mmCIF file with all atom_site columns, C-alpha atoms in Angstrom:
data_model
loop_
_atom_site.group_PDB
_atom_site.id
_atom_site.type_symbol
_atom_site.label_atom_id
_atom_site.label_alt_id
_atom_site.label_comp_id
_atom_site.label_asym_id
_atom_site.label_entity_id
_atom_site.label_seq_id
_atom_site.pdbx_PDB_ins_code
_atom_site.Cartn_x
_atom_site.Cartn_y
_atom_site.Cartn_z
_atom_site.occupancy
_atom_site.B_iso_or_equiv
_atom_site.pdbx_formal_charge
_atom_site.auth_seq_id
_atom_site.auth_comp_id
_atom_site.auth_asym_id
_atom_site.auth_atom_id
_atom_site.pdbx_PDB_model_num
ATOM 1  C CA . UNK A 1 1  ? 69.973 90.735  74.519 1.00 0.00 ? 1  UNK A CA 1
ATOM 2  C CA . UNK A 1 2  ? 68.324 93.090  71.697 1.00 0.00 ? 2  UNK A CA 1
ATOM 3  C CA . UNK A 1 3  ? 64.983 93.799  70.902 1.00 0.00 ? 3  UNK A CA 1
ATOM 4  C CA . UNK A 1 4  ? 62.979 95.115  67.606 1.00 0.00 ? 4  UNK A CA 1
ATOM 5  C CA . UNK A 1 5  ? 59.717 97.017  68.830 1.00 0.00 ? 5  UNK A CA 1
ATOM 6  C CA . UNK A 1 6  ? 57.038 99.055  66.645 1.00 0.00 ? 6  UNK A CA 1
ATOM 7  C CA . UNK A 1 7  ? 54.105 100.598 68.352 1.00 0.00 ? 7  UNK A CA 1
ATOM 8  C CA . UNK A 1 8  ? 54.924 99.188  71.428 1.00 0.00 ? 8  UNK A CA 1
ATOM 9  C CA . UNK A 1 9  ? 55.006 95.741  70.080 1.00 0.00 ? 9  UNK A CA 1
ATOM 10 C CA . UNK A 1 10 ? 57.841 93.266  70.059 1.00 0.00 ? 10 UNK A CA 1
ATOM 11 C CA . UNK A 1 11 ? 58.809 92.395  66.999 1.00 0.00 ? 11 UNK A CA 1
ATOM 12 C CA . UNK A 1 12 ? 62.223 90.253  67.717 1.00 0.00 ? 12 UNK A CA 1
ATOM 13 C CA . UNK A 1 13 ? 64.386 89.786  70.567 1.00 0.00 ? 13 UNK A CA 1
ATOM 14 C CA . UNK A 1 14 ? 67.431 87.709  70.410 1.00 0.00 ? 14 UNK A CA 1
ATOM 15 C CA . UNK A 1 15 ? 70.823 87.461  72.158 1.00 0.00 ? 15 UNK A CA 1
ATOM 16 C CA . UNK A 1 16 ? 72.053 85.903  69.192 1.00 0.00 ? 16 UNK A CA 1
ATOM 17 C CA . UNK A 1 17 ? 71.879 88.594  66.599 1.00 0.00 ? 17 UNK A CA 1
ATOM 18 C CA . UNK A 1 18 ? 74.746 89.012  64.081 1.00 0.00 ? 18 UNK A CA 1
ATOM 19 C CA . UNK A 1 19 ? 75.611 92.772  63.245 1.00 0.00 ? 19 UNK A CA 1
ATOM 20 C CA . UNK A 1 20 ? 76.426 93.777  59.476 1.00 0.00 ? 20 UNK A CA 1
ATOM 21 C CA . UNK A 1 21 ? 76.773 97.310  58.500 1.00 0.00 ? 21 UNK A CA 1
ATOM 22 C CA . UNK A 1 22 ? 75.301 98.749  61.715 1.00 0.00 ? 22 UNK A CA 1
ATOM 23 C CA . UNK A 1 23 ? 72.298 96.625  61.424 1.00 0.00 ? 23 UNK A CA 1
ATOM 24 C CA . UNK A 1 24 ? 71.093 93.591  63.952 1.00 0.00 ? 24 UNK A CA 1
ATOM 25 C CA . UNK A 1 25 ? 70.195 91.065  61.897 1.00 0.00 ? 25 UNK A CA 1
ATOM 26 C CA . UNK A 1 26 ? 67.979 88.566  63.933 1.00 0.00 ? 26 UNK A CA 1
ATOM 27 C CA . UNK A 1 27 ? 67.697 84.994  63.759 1.00 0.00 ? 27 UNK A CA 1
ATOM 28 C CA . UNK A 1 28 ? 64.185 83.480  62.205 1.00 0.00 ? 28 UNK A CA 1
ATOM 29 C CA . UNK A 1 29 ? 63.330 81.730  65.478 1.00 0.00 ? 29 UNK A CA 1
ATOM 30 C CA . UNK A 1 30 ? 63.480 84.923  67.467 1.00 0.00 ? 30 UNK A CA 1
ATOM 31 C CA . UNK A 1 31 ? 61.245 87.212  65.378 1.00 0.00 ? 31 UNK A CA 1
ATOM 32 C CA . UNK A 1 32 ? 57.398 86.952  65.580 1.00 0.00 ? 32 UNK A CA 1
ATOM 33 C CA . UNK A 1 33 ? 56.457 85.954  62.318 1.00 0.00 ? 33 UNK A CA 1
ATOM 34 C CA . UNK A 1 34 ? 52.494 86.771  63.113 1.00 0.00 ? 34 UNK A CA 1
ATOM 35 C CA . UNK A 1 35 ? 53.401 90.352  62.445 1.00 0.00 ? 35 UNK A CA 1
ATOM 36 C CA . UNK A 1 36 ? 55.007 90.261  59.275 1.00 0.00 ? 36 UNK A CA 1
ATOM 37 C CA . UNK A 1 37 ? 53.637 90.043  55.806 1.00 0.00 ? 37 UNK A CA 1
ATOM 38 C CA . UNK A 1 38 ? 55.642 89.274  52.466 1.00 0.00 ? 38 UNK A CA 1
ATOM 39 C CA . UNK A 1 39 ? 56.268 92.467  50.295 1.00 0.00 ? 39 UNK A CA 1
ATOM 40 C CA . UNK A 1 40 ? 57.078 92.390  46.488 1.00 0.00 ? 40 UNK A CA 1
ATOM 41 C CA . UNK A 1 41 ? 59.822 94.395  46.979 1.00 0.00 ? 41 UNK A CA 1
ATOM 42 C CA . UNK A 1 42 ? 63.042 93.333  46.787 1.00 0.00 ? 42 UNK A CA 1
ATOM 43 C CA . UNK A 1 43 ? 66.324 95.181  46.719 1.00 0.00 ? 43 UNK A CA 1
ATOM 44 C CA . UNK A 1 44 ? 69.871 93.824  45.629 1.00 0.00 ? 44 UNK A CA 1
ATOM 45 C CA . UNK A 1 45 ? 73.369 94.582  47.764 1.00 0.00 ? 45 UNK A CA 1
ATOM 46 C CA . UNK A 1 46 ? 76.864 93.576  45.758 1.00 0.00 ? 46 UNK A CA 1
ATOM 47 C CA . UNK A 1 47 ? 78.276 92.179  48.625 1.00 0.00 ? 47 UNK A CA 1
ATOM 48 C CA . UNK A 1 48 ? 75.345 90.708  50.420 1.00 0.00 ? 48 UNK A CA 1
ATOM 49 C CA . UNK A 1 49 ? 72.875 89.653  47.722 1.00 0.00 ? 49 UNK A CA 1
ATOM 50 C CA . UNK A 1 50 ? 69.157 89.856  47.265 1.00 0.00 ? 50 UNK A CA 1
ATOM 51 C CA . UNK A 1 51 ? 66.978 91.238  50.188 1.00 0.00 ? 51 UNK A CA 1
ATOM 52 C CA . UNK A 1 52 ? 63.138 90.360  50.246 1.00 0.00 ? 52 UNK A CA 1
ATOM 53 C CA . UNK A 1 53 ? 61.282 92.759  52.188 1.00 0.00 ? 53 UNK A CA 1
ATOM 54 C CA . UNK A 1 54 ? 58.242 92.377  54.716 1.00 0.00 ? 54 UNK A CA 1
ATOM 55 C CA . UNK A 1 55 ? 55.413 94.854  56.481 1.00 0.00 ? 55 UNK A CA 1
ATOM 56 C CA . UNK A 1 56 ? 55.518 95.182  59.891 1.00 0.00 ? 56 UNK A CA 1
ATOM 57 C CA . UNK A 1 57 ? 51.841 94.961  61.250 1.00 0.00 ? 57 UNK A CA 1
ATOM 58 C CA . UNK A 1 58 ? 50.034 96.016  64.790 1.00 0.00 ? 58 UNK A CA 1
ATOM 59 C CA . UNK A 1 59 ? 46.798 96.495  65.248 1.00 0.00 ? 59 UNK A CA 1
ATOM 60 C CA . UNK A 1 60 ? 45.527 98.087  62.152 1.00 0.00 ? 60 UNK A CA 1
ATOM 61 C CA . UNK A 1 61 ? 48.618 99.593  61.465 1.00 0.00 ? 61 UNK A CA 1
ATOM 62 C CA . UNK A 1 62 ? 51.730 98.817  58.719 1.00 0.00 ? 62 UNK A CA 1
ATOM 63 C CA . UNK A 1 63 ? 54.803 99.462  58.105 1.00 0.00 ? 63 UNK A CA 1
ATOM 64 C CA . UNK A 1 64 ? 56.111 99.402  55.186 1.00 0.00 ? 64 UNK A CA 1
ATOM 65 C CA . UNK A 1 65 ? 58.996 97.484  53.693 1.00 0.00 ? 65 UNK A CA 1
ATOM 66 C CA . UNK A 1 66 ? 59.988 97.510  57.427 1.00 0.00 ? 66 UNK A CA 1
ATOM 67 C CA . UNK A 1 67 ? 61.690 94.389  57.662 1.00 0.00 ? 67 UNK A CA 1
ATOM 68 C CA . UNK A 1 68 ? 64.271 92.281  54.765 1.00 0.00 ? 68 UNK A CA 1
ATOM 69 C CA . UNK A 1 69 ? 66.131 89.301  55.254 1.00 0.00 ? 69 UNK A CA 1
ATOM 70 C CA . UNK A 1 70 ? 68.606 87.522  52.612 1.00 0.00 ? 70 UNK A CA 1
ATOM 71 C CA . UNK A 1 71 ? 67.083 83.946  52.223 1.00 0.00 ? 71 UNK A CA 1
ATOM 72 C CA . UNK A 1 72 ? 70.102 83.133  49.096 1.00 0.00 ? 72 UNK A CA 1
ATOM 73 C CA . UNK A 1 73 ? 72.798 85.559  50.355 1.00 0.00 ? 73 UNK A CA 1
ATOM 74 C CA . UNK A 1 74 ? 76.247 85.433  48.919 1.00 0.00 ? 74 UNK A CA 1
ATOM 75 C CA . UNK A 1 75 ? 79.470 83.727  50.357 1.00 0.00 ? 75 UNK A CA 1
ATOM 76 C CA . UNK A 1 76 ? 80.803 86.428  52.228 1.00 0.00 ? 76 UNK A CA 1
ATOM 77 C CA . UNK A 1 77 ? 77.456 87.162  54.146 1.00 0.00 ? 77 UNK A CA 1
ATOM 78 C CA . UNK A 1 78 ? 76.405 83.221  54.553 1.00 0.00 ? 78 UNK A CA 1
ATOM 79 C CA . UNK A 1 79 ? 75.785 84.450  58.548 1.00 0.00 ? 79 UNK A CA 1
ATOM 80 C CA . UNK A 1 80 ? 72.471 86.361  57.618 1.00 0.00 ? 80 UNK A CA 1
ATOM 81 C CA . UNK A 1 81 ? 70.831 83.698  55.821 1.00 0.00 ? 81 UNK A CA 1
ATOM 82 C CA . UNK A 1 82 ? 67.369 83.748  56.871 1.00 0.00 ? 82 UNK A CA 1
ATOM 83 C CA . UNK A 1 83 ? 67.895 86.729  59.822 1.00 0.00 ? 83 UNK A CA 1
ATOM 84 C CA . UNK A 1 84 ? 65.715 89.329  59.799 1.00 0.00 ? 84 UNK A CA 1
ATOM 85 C CA . UNK A 1 85 ? 66.720 93.307  59.957 1.00 0.00 ? 85 UNK A CA 1
ATOM 86 C CA . UNK A 1 86 ? 64.501 96.223  60.698 1.00 0.00 ? 86 UNK A CA 1
ATOM 87 C CA . UNK A 1 87 ? 64.280 99.973  59.718 1.00 0.00 ? 87 UNK A CA 1
ATOM 88 C CA . UNK A 1 88 ? 61.683 102.316 58.948 1.00 0.00 ? 88 UNK A CA 1
ATOM 89 C CA . UNK A 1 89 ? 61.199 103.594 62.493 1.00 0.00 ? 89 UNK A CA 1
ATOM 90 C CA . UNK A 1 90 ? 61.564 100.248 64.317 1.00 0.00 ? 90 UNK A CA 1
ATOM 91 C CA . UNK A 1 91 ? 63.582 100.842 67.374 1.00 0.00 ? 91 UNK A CA 1
ATOM 92 C CA . UNK A 1 92 ? 66.609 98.195  67.437 1.00 0.00 ? 92 UNK A CA 1
ATOM 93 C CA . UNK A 1 93 ? 68.023 98.287  70.974 1.00 0.00 ? 93 UNK A CA 1
#
């Protein structure tokens, strides 16, 4: 079981993560979407496609652009379509 935790709050937990480039990608069903706020931030990876970012909110604090997903990945990254990954101080273990 892998969890993503920030500020003692569990953002995601799953035994079905997919590891790509050293990051655990969590299925959307295993993510607490109530803690995510859509960001305007995007980026492009030539291998995975366009990433869309989310802020994480716990209590009154926000971790800006600390989660991302590939809603429409390239064919080679299809396994992580819609899955979420975390960084910026989010403990994934």
